[in-house]
């Protein structure tokens, strides 16, 4: 439509001008915009949100490391991931690589720290693995610390819920790994390795909405 020399064009509010039929891989169904599988046509989804389908399992690579997609929640723009090294049937399987909020600068995802309400814990919070040459760790200095030394295949001695500032690490101890978890429970209710494993298997949530906008 034209008014004088002014041309009016219809506004396209569709962020995906060429919609595609949803894809699926294993337990993840309805893979749709902004996501796409690497086998989908290039016009489908957004190139920054490409997923892989390997052995009928949906995966995502962050910082060249493989994470399994546990769920895509479109109504709140979050994706839930777990480290591929964590095995469902192995309580002593831990992530192989650190991942924290600092790793998402310039990323297609953002570290989700929103809360359900004031009394609820953050949706995504850190979990720190510490190794020490001696036992036991002083619980007054490391509250909510669990011993993991009985995991013979693990080099980690302790796991702490929450971040651990390097200045508070005891002499000869070191932070080996910091990962993220999103299981909705308070850290002071976690009291055994089985619960740690449940957190790792459940995975952690990232948001894509803010980045995409």
JSON list of C-alpha atoms in Angstrom, two decimals:
[
{"chain": "A", "resi": 1, "resn": "UNK", "atom": "CA", "xyz": [0.00, 0.00, 0.00]},
{"chain": "A", "resi": 2, "resn": "UNK", "atom": "CA", "xyz": [1.29, 3.48, -0.85]},
{"chain": "A", "resi": 3, "resn": "UNK", "atom": "CA", "xyz": [0.35, 6.86, 0.60]},
{"chain": "A", "resi": 4, "resn": "UNK", "atom": "CA", "xyz": [1.91, 9.58, -1.53]},
{"chain": "A", "resi": 5, "resn": "UNK", "atom": "CA", "xyz": [5.59, 8.73, -1.70]},
{"chain": "A", "resi": 6, "resn": "UNK", "atom": "CA", "xyz": [5.39, 6.53, 1.41]},
{"chain": "A", "resi": 7, "resn": "UNK", "atom": "CA", "xyz": [5.25, 2.78, 0.90]},
{"chain": "A", "resi": 8, "resn": "UNK", "atom": "CA", "xyz": [3.79, 0.67, 3.73]},
{"chain": "A", "resi": 9, "resn": "UNK", "atom": "CA", "xyz": [4.94, -2.92, 4.03]},
{"chain": "A", "resi": 10, "resn": "UNK", "atom": "CA", "xyz": [3.31, -5.66, 6.13]},
{"chain": "A", "resi": 11, "resn": "UNK", "atom": "CA", "xyz": [5.15, -6.48, 9.35]},
{"chain": "A", "resi": 12, "resn": "UNK", "atom": "CA", "xyz": [6.46, -10.05, 9.54]},
{"chain": "A", "resi": 13, "resn": "UNK", "atom": "CA", "xyz": [6.33, -11.11, 13.19]},
{"chain": "A", "resi": 14, "resn": "UNK", "atom": "CA", "xyz": [7.37, -14.67, 12.41]},
{"chain": "A", "resi": 15, "resn": "UNK", "atom": "CA", "xyz": [10.99, -15.15, 13.60]},
{"chain": "A", "resi": 16, "resn": "UNK", "atom": "CA", "xyz": [11.27, -18.20, 11.34]},
{"chain": "A", "resi": 17, "resn": "UNK", "atom": "CA", "xyz": [9.98, -17.10, 7.92]},
{"chain": "A", "resi": 18, "resn": "UNK", "atom": "CA", "xyz": [10.33, -20.61, 6.46]},
{"chain": "A", "resi": 19, "resn": "UNK", "atom": "CA", "xyz": [8.90, -22.94, 9.09]},
{"chain": "A", "resi": 20, "resn": "UNK", "atom": "CA", "xyz": [9.76, -26.62, 8.89]},
{"chain": "A", "resi": 21, "resn": "UNK", "atom": "CA", "xyz": [8.11, -29.71, 10.26]},
{"chain": "A", "resi": 22, "resn": "UNK", "atom": "CA", "xyz": [9.49, -30.58, 13.72]},
{"chain": "A", "resi": 23, "resn": "UNK", "atom": "CA", "xyz": [12.32, -33.10, 13.86]},
{"chain": "A", "resi": 24, "resn": "UNK", "atom": "CA", "xyz": [12.94, -35.78, 16.47]},
{"chain": "A", "resi": 25, "resn": "UNK", "atom": "CA", "xyz": [15.82, -37.86, 17.78]},
{"chain": "A", "resi": 26, "resn": "UNK", "atom": "CA", "xyz": [15.45, -40.54, 20.43]},
{"chain": "A", "resi": 27, "resn": "UNK", "atom": "CA", "xyz": [13.51, -39.23, 23.42]},
{"chain": "A", "resi": 28, "resn": "UNK", "atom": "CA", "xyz": [13.60, -35.61, 22.23]},
{"chain": "A", "resi": 29, "resn": "UNK", "atom": "CA", "xyz": [10.55, -34.96, 20.10]},
{"chain": "A", "resi": 30, "resn": "UNK", "atom": "CA", "xyz": [9.30, -31.78, 18.48]},
{"chain": "A", "resi": 31, "resn": "UNK", "atom": "CA", "xyz": [12.72, -30.24, 17.74]},
{"chain": "A", "resi": 32, "resn": "UNK", "atom": "CA", "xyz": [11.69, -26.93, 16.21]},
{"chain": "A", "resi": 33, "resn": "UNK", "atom": "CA", "xyz": [12.76, -23.29, 15.90]},
{"chain": "A", "resi": 34, "resn": "UNK", "atom": "CA", "xyz": [15.21, -22.02, 16.99]},
{"chain": "A", "resi": 35, "resn": "UNK", "atom": "CA", "xyz": [16.69, -25.54, 17.11]},
{"chain": "A", "resi": 36, "resn": "UNK", "atom": "CA", "xyz": [17.55, -27.76, 14.21]},
{"chain": "A", "resi": 37, "resn": "UNK", "atom": "CA", "xyz": [19.24, -31.12, 13.73]},
{"chain": "A", "resi": 38, "resn": "UNK", "atom": "CA", "xyz": [22.45, -31.17, 11.73]},
{"chain": "A", "resi": 39, "resn": "UNK", "atom": "CA", "xyz": [20.63, -33.36, 9.20]},
{"chain": "A", "resi": 40, "resn": "UNK", "atom": "CA", "xyz": [17.78, -30.86, 8.69]},
{"chain": "A", "resi": 41, "resn": "UNK", "atom": "CA", "xyz": [17.64, -28.58, 5.64]},
{"chain": "A", "resi": 42, "resn": "UNK", "atom": "CA", "xyz": [19.68, -25.41, 6.12]},
{"chain": "A", "resi": 43, "resn": "UNK", "atom": "CA", "xyz": [16.55, -23.28, 6.02]},
{"chain": "A", "resi": 44, "resn": "UNK", "atom": "CA", "xyz": [15.26, -24.95, 9.18]},
{"chain": "A", "resi": 45, "resn": "UNK", "atom": "CA", "xyz": [15.93, -23.50, 12.60]},
{"chain": "A", "resi": 46, "resn": "UNK", "atom": "CA", "xyz": [18.79, -21.19, 13.53]},
{"chain": "A", "resi": 47, "resn": "UNK", "atom": "CA", "xyz": [22.38, -22.10, 12.68]},
{"chain": "A", "resi": 48, "resn": "UNK", "atom": "CA", "xyz": [23.58, -21.22, 16.21]},
{"chain": "A", "resi": 49, "resn": "UNK", "atom": "CA", "xyz": [21.21, -23.76, 17.74]},
{"chain": "A", "resi": 50, "resn": "UNK", "atom": "CA", "xyz": [22.17, -26.89, 15.84]},
{"chain": "A", "resi": 51, "resn": "UNK", "atom": "CA", "xyz": [21.84, -30.25, 17.58]},
{"chain": "A", "resi": 52, "resn": "UNK", "atom": "CA", "xyz": [23.29, -33.62, 16.62]},
{"chain": "A", "resi": 53, "resn": "UNK", "atom": "CA", "xyz": [21.56, -37.00, 16.53]},
{"chain": "A", "resi": 54, "resn": "UNK", "atom": "CA", "xyz": [24.10, -39.68, 17.42]},
{"chain": "A", "resi": 55, "resn": "UNK", "atom": "CA", "xyz": [23.09, -43.27, 18.15]},
{"chain": "A", "resi": 56, "resn": "UNK", "atom": "CA", "xyz": [19.48, -42.10, 18.48]},
{"chain": "A", "resi": 57, "resn": "UNK", "atom": "CA", "xyz": [20.49, -39.62, 21.18]},
{"chain": "A", "resi": 58, "resn": "UNK", "atom": "CA", "xyz": [20.23, -35.84, 20.86]},
{"chain": "A", "resi": 59, "resn": "UNK", "atom": "CA", "xyz": [23.42, -34.02, 21.76]},
{"chain": "A", "resi": 60, "resn": "UNK", "atom": "CA", "xyz": [24.79, -30.49, 21.86]},
{"chain": "A", "resi": 61, "resn": "UNK", "atom": "CA", "xyz": [28.44, -29.43, 21.81]},
{"chain": "A", "resi": 62, "resn": "UNK", "atom": "CA", "xyz": [29.51, -26.60, 24.12]},
{"chain": "A", "resi": 63, "resn": "UNK", "atom": "CA", "xyz": [33.14, -25.49, 24.00]},
{"chain": "A", "resi": 64, "resn": "UNK", "atom": "CA", "xyz": [33.79, -28.60, 21.87]},
{"chain": "A", "resi": 65, "resn": "UNK", "atom": "CA", "xyz": [32.49, -30.84, 24.68]},
{"chain": "A", "resi": 66, "resn": "UNK", "atom": "CA", "xyz": [29.53, -33.16, 24.25]},
{"chain": "A", "resi": 67, "resn": "UNK", "atom": "CA", "xyz": [26.37, -32.77, 26.33]},
{"chain": "A", "resi": 68, "resn": "UNK", "atom": "CA", "xyz": [23.22, -34.83, 26.07]},
{"chain": "A", "resi": 69, "resn": "UNK", "atom": "CA", "xyz": [19.93, -33.02, 25.58]},
{"chain": "A", "resi": 70, "resn": "UNK", "atom": "CA", "xyz": [17.50, -34.14, 28.30]},
{"chain": "A", "resi": 71, "resn": "UNK", "atom": "CA", "xyz": [14.67, -31.74, 27.49]},
{"chain": "A", "resi": 72, "resn": "UNK", "atom": "CA", "xyz": [13.77, -28.63, 25.49]},
{"chain": "A", "resi": 73, "resn": "UNK", "atom": "CA", "xyz": [11.22, -26.44, 27.27]},
{"chain": "A", "resi": 74, "resn": "UNK", "atom": "CA", "xyz": [9.86, -24.01, 24.71]},
{"chain": "A", "resi": 75, "resn": "UNK", "atom": "CA", "xyz": [7.42, -22.14, 26.94]},
{"chain": "A", "resi": 76, "resn": "UNK", "atom": "CA", "xyz": [10.25, -20.70, 29.07]},
{"chain": "A", "resi": 77, "resn": "UNK", "atom": "CA", "xyz": [13.03, -20.87, 26.46]},
{"chain": "A", "resi": 78, "resn": "UNK", "atom": "CA", "xyz": [15.31, -23.28, 28.31]},
{"chain": "A", "resi": 79, "resn": "UNK", "atom": "CA", "xyz": [17.21, -26.41, 27.35]},
{"chain": "A", "resi": 80, "resn": "UNK", "atom": "CA", "xyz": [18.33, -29.02, 29.90]},
{"chain": "A", "resi": 81, "resn": "UNK", "atom": "CA", "xyz": [21.66, -30.76, 29.35]},
{"chain": "A", "resi": 82, "resn": "UNK", "atom": "CA", "xyz": [23.86, -33.31, 31.09]},
{"chain": "A", "resi": 83, "resn": "UNK", "atom": "CA", "xyz": [27.53, -34.11, 30.60]},
{"chain": "A", "resi": 84, "resn": "UNK", "atom": "CA", "xyz": [27.92, -37.12, 28.31]},
{"chain": "A", "resi": 85, "resn": "UNK", "atom": "CA", "xyz": [30.37, -38.69, 30.79]},
{"chain": "A", "resi": 86, "resn": "UNK", "atom": "CA", "xyz": [27.68, -39.08, 33.46]},
{"chain": "A", "resi": 87, "resn": "UNK", "atom": "CA", "xyz": [26.19, -42.57, 33.30]},
{"chain": "A", "resi": 88, "resn": "UNK", "atom": "CA", "xyz": [22.69, -43.31, 34.59]},
{"chain": "A", "resi": 89, "resn": "UNK", "atom": "CA", "xyz": [23.73, -46.59, 36.22]},
{"chain": "A", "resi": 90, "resn": "UNK", "atom": "CA", "xyz": [27.11, -45.49, 37.61]},
{"chain": "A", "resi": 91, "resn": "UNK", "atom": "CA", "xyz": [26.94, -43.45, 40.81]},
{"chain": "A", "resi": 92, "resn": "UNK", "atom": "CA", "xyz": [30.66, -42.71, 40.54]},
{"chain": "A", "resi": 93, "resn": "UNK", "atom": "CA", "xyz": [30.56, -41.24, 37.05]},
{"chain": "A", "resi": 94, "resn": "UNK", "atom": "CA", "xyz": [31.36, -37.53, 37.08]},
{"chain": "A", "resi": 95, "resn": "UNK", "atom": "CA", "xyz": [31.65, -34.89, 34.36]},
{"chain": "A", "resi": 96, "resn": "UNK", "atom": "CA", "xyz": [34.97, -34.71, 32.56]},
{"chain": "A", "resi": 97, "resn": "UNK", "atom": "CA", "xyz": [35.05, -30.97, 31.99]},
{"chain": "A", "resi": 98, "resn": "UNK", "atom": "CA", "xyz": [34.33, -27.82, 33.96]},
{"chain": "A", "resi": 99, "resn": "UNK", "atom": "CA", "xyz": [31.48, -25.56, 32.95]},
{"chain": "A", "resi": 100, "resn": "UNK", "atom": "CA", "xyz": [30.31, -22.43, 34.73]},
{"chain": "A", "resi": 101, "resn": "UNK", "atom": "CA", "xyz": [28.55, -19.16, 34.00]},
{"chain": "A", "resi": 102, "resn": "UNK", "atom": "CA", "xyz": [31.85, -17.61, 32.92]},
{"chain": "A", "resi": 103, "resn": "UNK", "atom": "CA", "xyz": [31.96, -19.95, 29.91]},
{"chain": "A", "resi": 104, "resn": "UNK", "atom": "CA", "xyz": [28.96, -18.34, 28.23]},
{"chain": "A", "resi": 105, "resn": "UNK", "atom": "CA", "xyz": [30.36, -14.95, 27.28]},
{"chain": "A", "resi": 106, "resn": "UNK", "atom": "CA", "xyz": [29.49, -14.52, 23.61]},
{"chain": "A", "resi": 107, "resn": "UNK", "atom": "CA", "xyz": [27.71, -17.87, 23.59]},
{"chain": "A", "resi": 108, "resn": "UNK", "atom": "CA", "xyz": [24.33, -18.67, 22.05]},
{"chain": "A", "resi": 109, "resn": "UNK", "atom": "CA", "xyz": [23.11, -19.58, 25.52]},
{"chain": "A", "resi": 110, "resn": "UNK", "atom": "CA", "xyz": [23.01, -17.86, 28.87]},
{"chain": "A", "resi": 111, "resn": "UNK", "atom": "CA", "xyz": [23.48, -19.21, 32.37]},
{"chain": "A", "resi": 112, "resn": "UNK", "atom": "CA", "xyz": [20.01, -19.42, 33.95]},
{"chain": "A", "resi": 113, "resn": "UNK", "atom": "CA", "xyz": [20.01, -18.25, 37.58]},
{"chain": "A", "resi": 114, "resn": "UNK", "atom": "CA", "xyz": [16.36, -17.25, 37.93]},
{"chain": "A", "resi": 115, "resn": "UNK", "atom": "CA", "xyz": [14.35, -18.43, 40.92]},
{"chain": "A", "resi": 116, "resn": "UNK", "atom": "CA", "xyz": [10.88, -19.89, 41.14]},
{"chain": "A", "resi": 117, "resn": "UNK", "atom": "CA", "xyz": [10.22, -17.68, 44.17]},
{"chain": "A", "resi": 118, "resn": "UNK", "atom": "CA", "xyz": [12.19, -16.05, 46.96]},
{"chain": "A", "resi": 119, "resn": "UNK", "atom": "CA", "xyz": [12.22, -19.19, 49.10]},
{"chain": "A", "resi": 120, "resn": "UNK", "atom": "CA", "xyz": [13.31, -21.51, 46.29]},
{"chain": "A", "resi": 121, "resn": "UNK", "atom": "CA", "xyz": [16.91, -22.22, 45.32]},
{"chain": "A", "resi": 122, "resn": "UNK", "atom": "CA", "xyz": [18.30, -20.92, 42.03]},
{"chain": "A", "resi": 123, "resn": "UNK", "atom": "CA", "xyz": [17.35, -23.10, 39.08]},
{"chain": "A", "resi": 124, "resn": "UNK", "atom": "CA", "xyz": [20.98, -23.49, 38.08]},
{"chain": "A", "resi": 125, "resn": "UNK", "atom": "CA", "xyz": [23.77, -23.50, 40.65]},
{"chain": "A", "resi": 126, "resn": "UNK", "atom": "CA", "xyz": [27.38, -24.69, 40.78]},
{"chain": "A", "resi": 127, "resn": "UNK", "atom": "CA", "xyz": [28.80, -27.95, 42.11]},
{"chain": "A", "resi": 128, "resn": "UNK", "atom": "CA", "xyz": [32.50, -28.00, 42.97]},
{"chain": "A", "resi": 129, "resn": "UNK", "atom": "CA", "xyz": [34.80, -31.03, 43.06]},
{"chain": "A", "resi": 130, "resn": "UNK", "atom": "CA", "xyz": [37.87, -30.75, 45.30]},
{"chain": "A", "resi": 131, "resn": "UNK", "atom": "CA", "xyz": [40.83, -33.08, 45.74]},
{"chain": "A", "resi": 132, "resn": "UNK", "atom": "CA", "xyz": [42.97, -33.16, 48.88]},
{"chain": "A", "resi": 133, "resn": "UNK", "atom": "CA", "xyz": [45.87, -35.36, 49.95]},
{"chain": "A", "resi": 134, "resn": "UNK", "atom": "CA", "xyz": [44.41, -35.88, 53.41]},
{"chain": "A", "resi": 135, "resn": "UNK", "atom": "CA", "xyz": [41.16, -36.74, 55.15]},
{"chain": "A", "resi": 136, "resn": "UNK", "atom": "CA", "xyz": [38.86, -35.48, 56.51]},
{"chain": "A", "resi": 137, "resn": "UNK", "atom": "CA", "xyz": [38.08, -32.00, 55.20]},
{"chain": "A", "resi": 138, "resn": "UNK", "atom": "CA", "xyz": [37.10, -29.47, 57.86]},
{"chain": "A", "resi": 139, "resn": "UNK", "atom": "CA", "xyz": [33.31, -29.15, 57.54]},
{"chain": "A", "resi": 140, "resn": "UNK", "atom": "CA", "xyz": [33.32, -25.76, 59.22]},
{"chain": "A", "resi": 141, "resn": "UNK", "atom": "CA", "xyz": [35.38, -24.51, 56.30]},
{"chain": "A", "resi": 142, "resn": "UNK", "atom": "CA", "xyz": [33.55, -26.59, 53.69]},
{"chain": "A", "resi": 143, "resn": "UNK", "atom": "CA", "xyz": [29.84, -26.69, 54.61]},
{"chain": "A", "resi": 144, "resn": "UNK", "atom": "CA", "xyz": [27.72, -29.22, 52.70]},
{"chain": "A", "resi": 145, "resn": "UNK", "atom": "CA", "xyz": [30.77, -31.25, 51.60]},
{"chain": "A", "resi": 146, "resn": "UNK", "atom": "CA", "xyz": [30.45, -34.94, 50.72]},
{"chain": "A", "resi": 147, "resn": "UNK", "atom": "CA", "xyz": [33.25, -37.47, 50.56]},
{"chain": "A", "resi": 148, "resn": "UNK", "atom": "CA", "xyz": [33.63, -39.18, 47.18]},
{"chain": "A", "resi": 149, "resn": "UNK", "atom": "CA", "xyz": [36.89, -41.01, 47.87]},
{"chain": "A", "resi": 150, "resn": "UNK", "atom": "CA", "xyz": [35.20, -44.44, 47.84]},
{"chain": "A", "resi": 151, "resn": "UNK", "atom": "CA", "xyz": [34.68, -44.01, 44.09]},
{"chain": "A", "resi": 152, "resn": "UNK", "atom": "CA", "xyz": [37.78, -45.91, 43.06]},
{"chain": "A", "resi": 153, "resn": "UNK", "atom": "CA", "xyz": [37.65, -44.62, 39.49]},
{"chain": "A", "resi": 154, "resn": "UNK", "atom": "CA", "xyz": [37.41, -41.01, 40.55]},
{"chain": "A", "resi": 155, "resn": "UNK", "atom": "CA", "xyz": [40.31, -38.69, 41.28]},
{"chain": "A", "resi": 156, "resn": "UNK", "atom": "CA", "xyz": [38.00, -36.37, 43.20]},
{"chain": "A", "resi": 157, "resn": "UNK", "atom": "CA", "xyz": [37.92, -36.61, 46.96]},
{"chain": "A", "resi": 158, "resn": "UNK", "atom": "CA", "xyz": [35.07, -34.28, 47.83]},
{"chain": "A", "resi": 159, "resn": "UNK", "atom": "CA", "xyz": [32.15, -32.51, 46.26]},
{"chain": "A", "resi": 160, "resn": "UNK", "atom": "CA", "xyz": [30.70, -29.26, 47.54]},
{"chain": "A", "resi": 161, "resn": "UNK", "atom": "CA", "xyz": [27.35, -27.77, 46.59]},
{"chain": "A", "resi": 162, "resn": "UNK", "atom": "CA", "xyz": [27.84, -24.20, 45.50]},
{"chain": "A", "resi": 163, "resn": "UNK", "atom": "CA", "xyz": [30.85, -22.21, 44.38]},
{"chain": "A", "resi": 164, "resn": "UNK", "atom": "CA", "xyz": [34.16, -22.40, 46.23]},
{"chain": "A", "resi": 165, "resn": "UNK", "atom": "CA", "xyz": [36.44, -19.40, 46.14]},
{"chain": "A", "resi": 166, "resn": "UNK", "atom": "CA", "xyz": [40.06, -20.41, 45.56]},
{"chain": "A", "resi": 167, "resn": "UNK", "atom": "CA", "xyz": [41.22, -18.36, 48.55]},
{"chain": "A", "resi": 168, "resn": "UNK", "atom": "CA", "xyz": [39.26, -20.67, 50.84]},
{"chain": "A", "resi": 169, "resn": "UNK", "atom": "CA", "xyz": [40.79, -23.90, 49.58]},
{"chain": "A", "resi": 170, "resn": "UNK", "atom": "CA", "xyz": [42.76, -25.58, 52.35]},
{"chain": "A", "resi": 171, "resn": "UNK", "atom": "CA", "xyz": [46.51, -26.07, 52.03]},
{"chain": "A", "resi": 172, "resn": "UNK", "atom": "CA", "xyz": [47.47, -28.73, 49.45]},
{"chain": "A", "resi": 173, "resn": "UNK", "atom": "CA", "xyz": [43.85, -29.03, 48.29]},
{"chain": "A", "resi": 174, "resn": "UNK", "atom": "CA", "xyz": [42.74, -27.85, 44.88]},
{"chain": "A", "resi": 175, "resn": "UNK", "atom": "CA", "xyz": [39.60, -27.24, 42.87]},
{"chain": "A", "resi": 176, "resn": "UNK", "atom": "CA", "xyz": [39.57, -29.82, 40.08]},
{"chain": "A", "resi": 177, "resn": "UNK", "atom": "CA", "xyz": [36.17, -29.32, 38.54]},
{"chain": "A", "resi": 178, "resn": "UNK", "atom": "CA", "xyz": [33.21, -26.97, 38.70]},
{"chain": "A", "resi": 179, "resn": "UNK", "atom": "CA", "xyz": [29.97, -27.95, 36.96]},
{"chain": "A", "resi": 180, "resn": "UNK", "atom": "CA", "xyz": [26.33, -26.88, 36.99]},
{"chain": "A", "resi": 181, "resn": "UNK", "atom": "CA", "xyz": [23.20, -28.56, 38.28]},
{"chain": "A", "resi": 182, "resn": "UNK", "atom": "CA", "xyz": [19.53, -27.62, 38.17]},
{"chain": "A", "resi": 183, "resn": "UNK", "atom": "CA", "xyz": [17.70, -30.17, 40.31]},
{"chain": "A", "resi": 184, "resn": "UNK", "atom": "CA", "xyz": [15.22, -28.13, 42.35]},
{"chain": "A", "resi": 185, "resn": "UNK", "atom": "CA", "xyz": [16.31, -28.91, 45.89]},
{"chain": "A", "resi": 186, "resn": "UNK", "atom": "CA", "xyz": [18.20, -27.02, 48.55]},
{"chain": "A", "resi": 187, "resn": "UNK", "atom": "CA", "xyz": [21.88, -27.82, 48.99]},
{"chain": "A", "resi": 188, "resn": "UNK", "atom": "CA", "xyz": [21.50, -28.52, 52.71]},
{"chain": "A", "resi": 189, "resn": "UNK", "atom": "CA", "xyz": [19.08, -31.37, 51.93]},
{"chain": "A", "resi": 190, "resn": "UNK", "atom": "CA", "xyz": [21.69, -33.21, 49.82]},
{"chain": "A", "resi": 191, "resn": "UNK", "atom": "CA", "xyz": [23.46, -35.65, 52.10]},
{"chain": "A", "resi": 192, "resn": "UNK", "atom": "CA", "xyz": [24.77, -38.56, 50.05]},
{"chain": "A", "resi": 193, "resn": "UNK", "atom": "CA", "xyz": [26.47, -39.43, 46.78]},
{"chain": "A", "resi": 194, "resn": "UNK", "atom": "CA", "xyz": [23.27, -40.87, 45.33]},
{"chain": "A", "resi": 195, "resn": "UNK", "atom": "CA", "xyz": [21.70, -37.42, 45.47]},
{"chain": "A", "resi": 196, "resn": "UNK", "atom": "CA", "xyz": [24.79, -35.90, 43.85]},
{"chain": "A", "resi": 197, "resn": "UNK", "atom": "CA", "xyz": [24.44, -38.41, 41.05]},
{"chain": "A", "resi": 198, "resn": "UNK", "atom": "CA", "xyz": [20.74, -37.59, 40.67]},
{"chain": "A", "resi": 199, "resn": "UNK", "atom": "CA", "xyz": [21.66, -33.92, 40.23]},
{"chain": "A", "resi": 200, "resn": "UNK", "atom": "CA", "xyz": [24.27, -34.76, 37.59]},
{"chain": "A", "resi": 201, "resn": "UNK", "atom": "CA", "xyz": [21.92, -37.09, 35.70]},
{"chain": "A", "resi": 202, "resn": "UNK", "atom": "CA", "xyz": [19.12, -34.52, 35.78]},
{"chain": "A", "resi": 203, "resn": "UNK", "atom": "CA", "xyz": [21.52, -31.97, 34.29]},
{"chain": "A", "resi": 204, "resn": "UNK", "atom": "CA", "xyz": [21.40, -28.19, 34.14]},
{"chain": "A", "resi": 205, "resn": "UNK", "atom": "CA", "xyz": [19.30, -25.59, 32.37]},
{"chain": "A", "resi": 206, "resn": "UNK", "atom": "CA", "xyz": [20.43, -22.91, 29.96]},
{"chain": "A", "resi": 207, "resn": "UNK", "atom": "CA", "xyz": [18.32, -20.16, 28.42]},
{"chain": "A", "resi": 208, "resn": "UNK", "atom": "CA", "xyz": [18.38, -19.12, 24.78]},
{"chain": "A", "resi": 209, "resn": "UNK", "atom": "CA", "xyz": [15.68, -16.42, 24.81]},
{"chain": "A", "resi": 210, "resn": "UNK", "atom": "CA", "xyz": [17.79, -13.41, 25.87]},
{"chain": "A", "resi": 211, "resn": "UNK", "atom": "CA", "xyz": [20.64, -14.31, 23.52]},
{"chain": "A", "resi": 212, "resn": "UNK", "atom": "CA", "xyz": [18.33, -14.89, 20.57]},
{"chain": "A", "resi": 213, "resn": "UNK", "atom": "CA", "xyz": [16.61, -11.55, 21.10]}
]
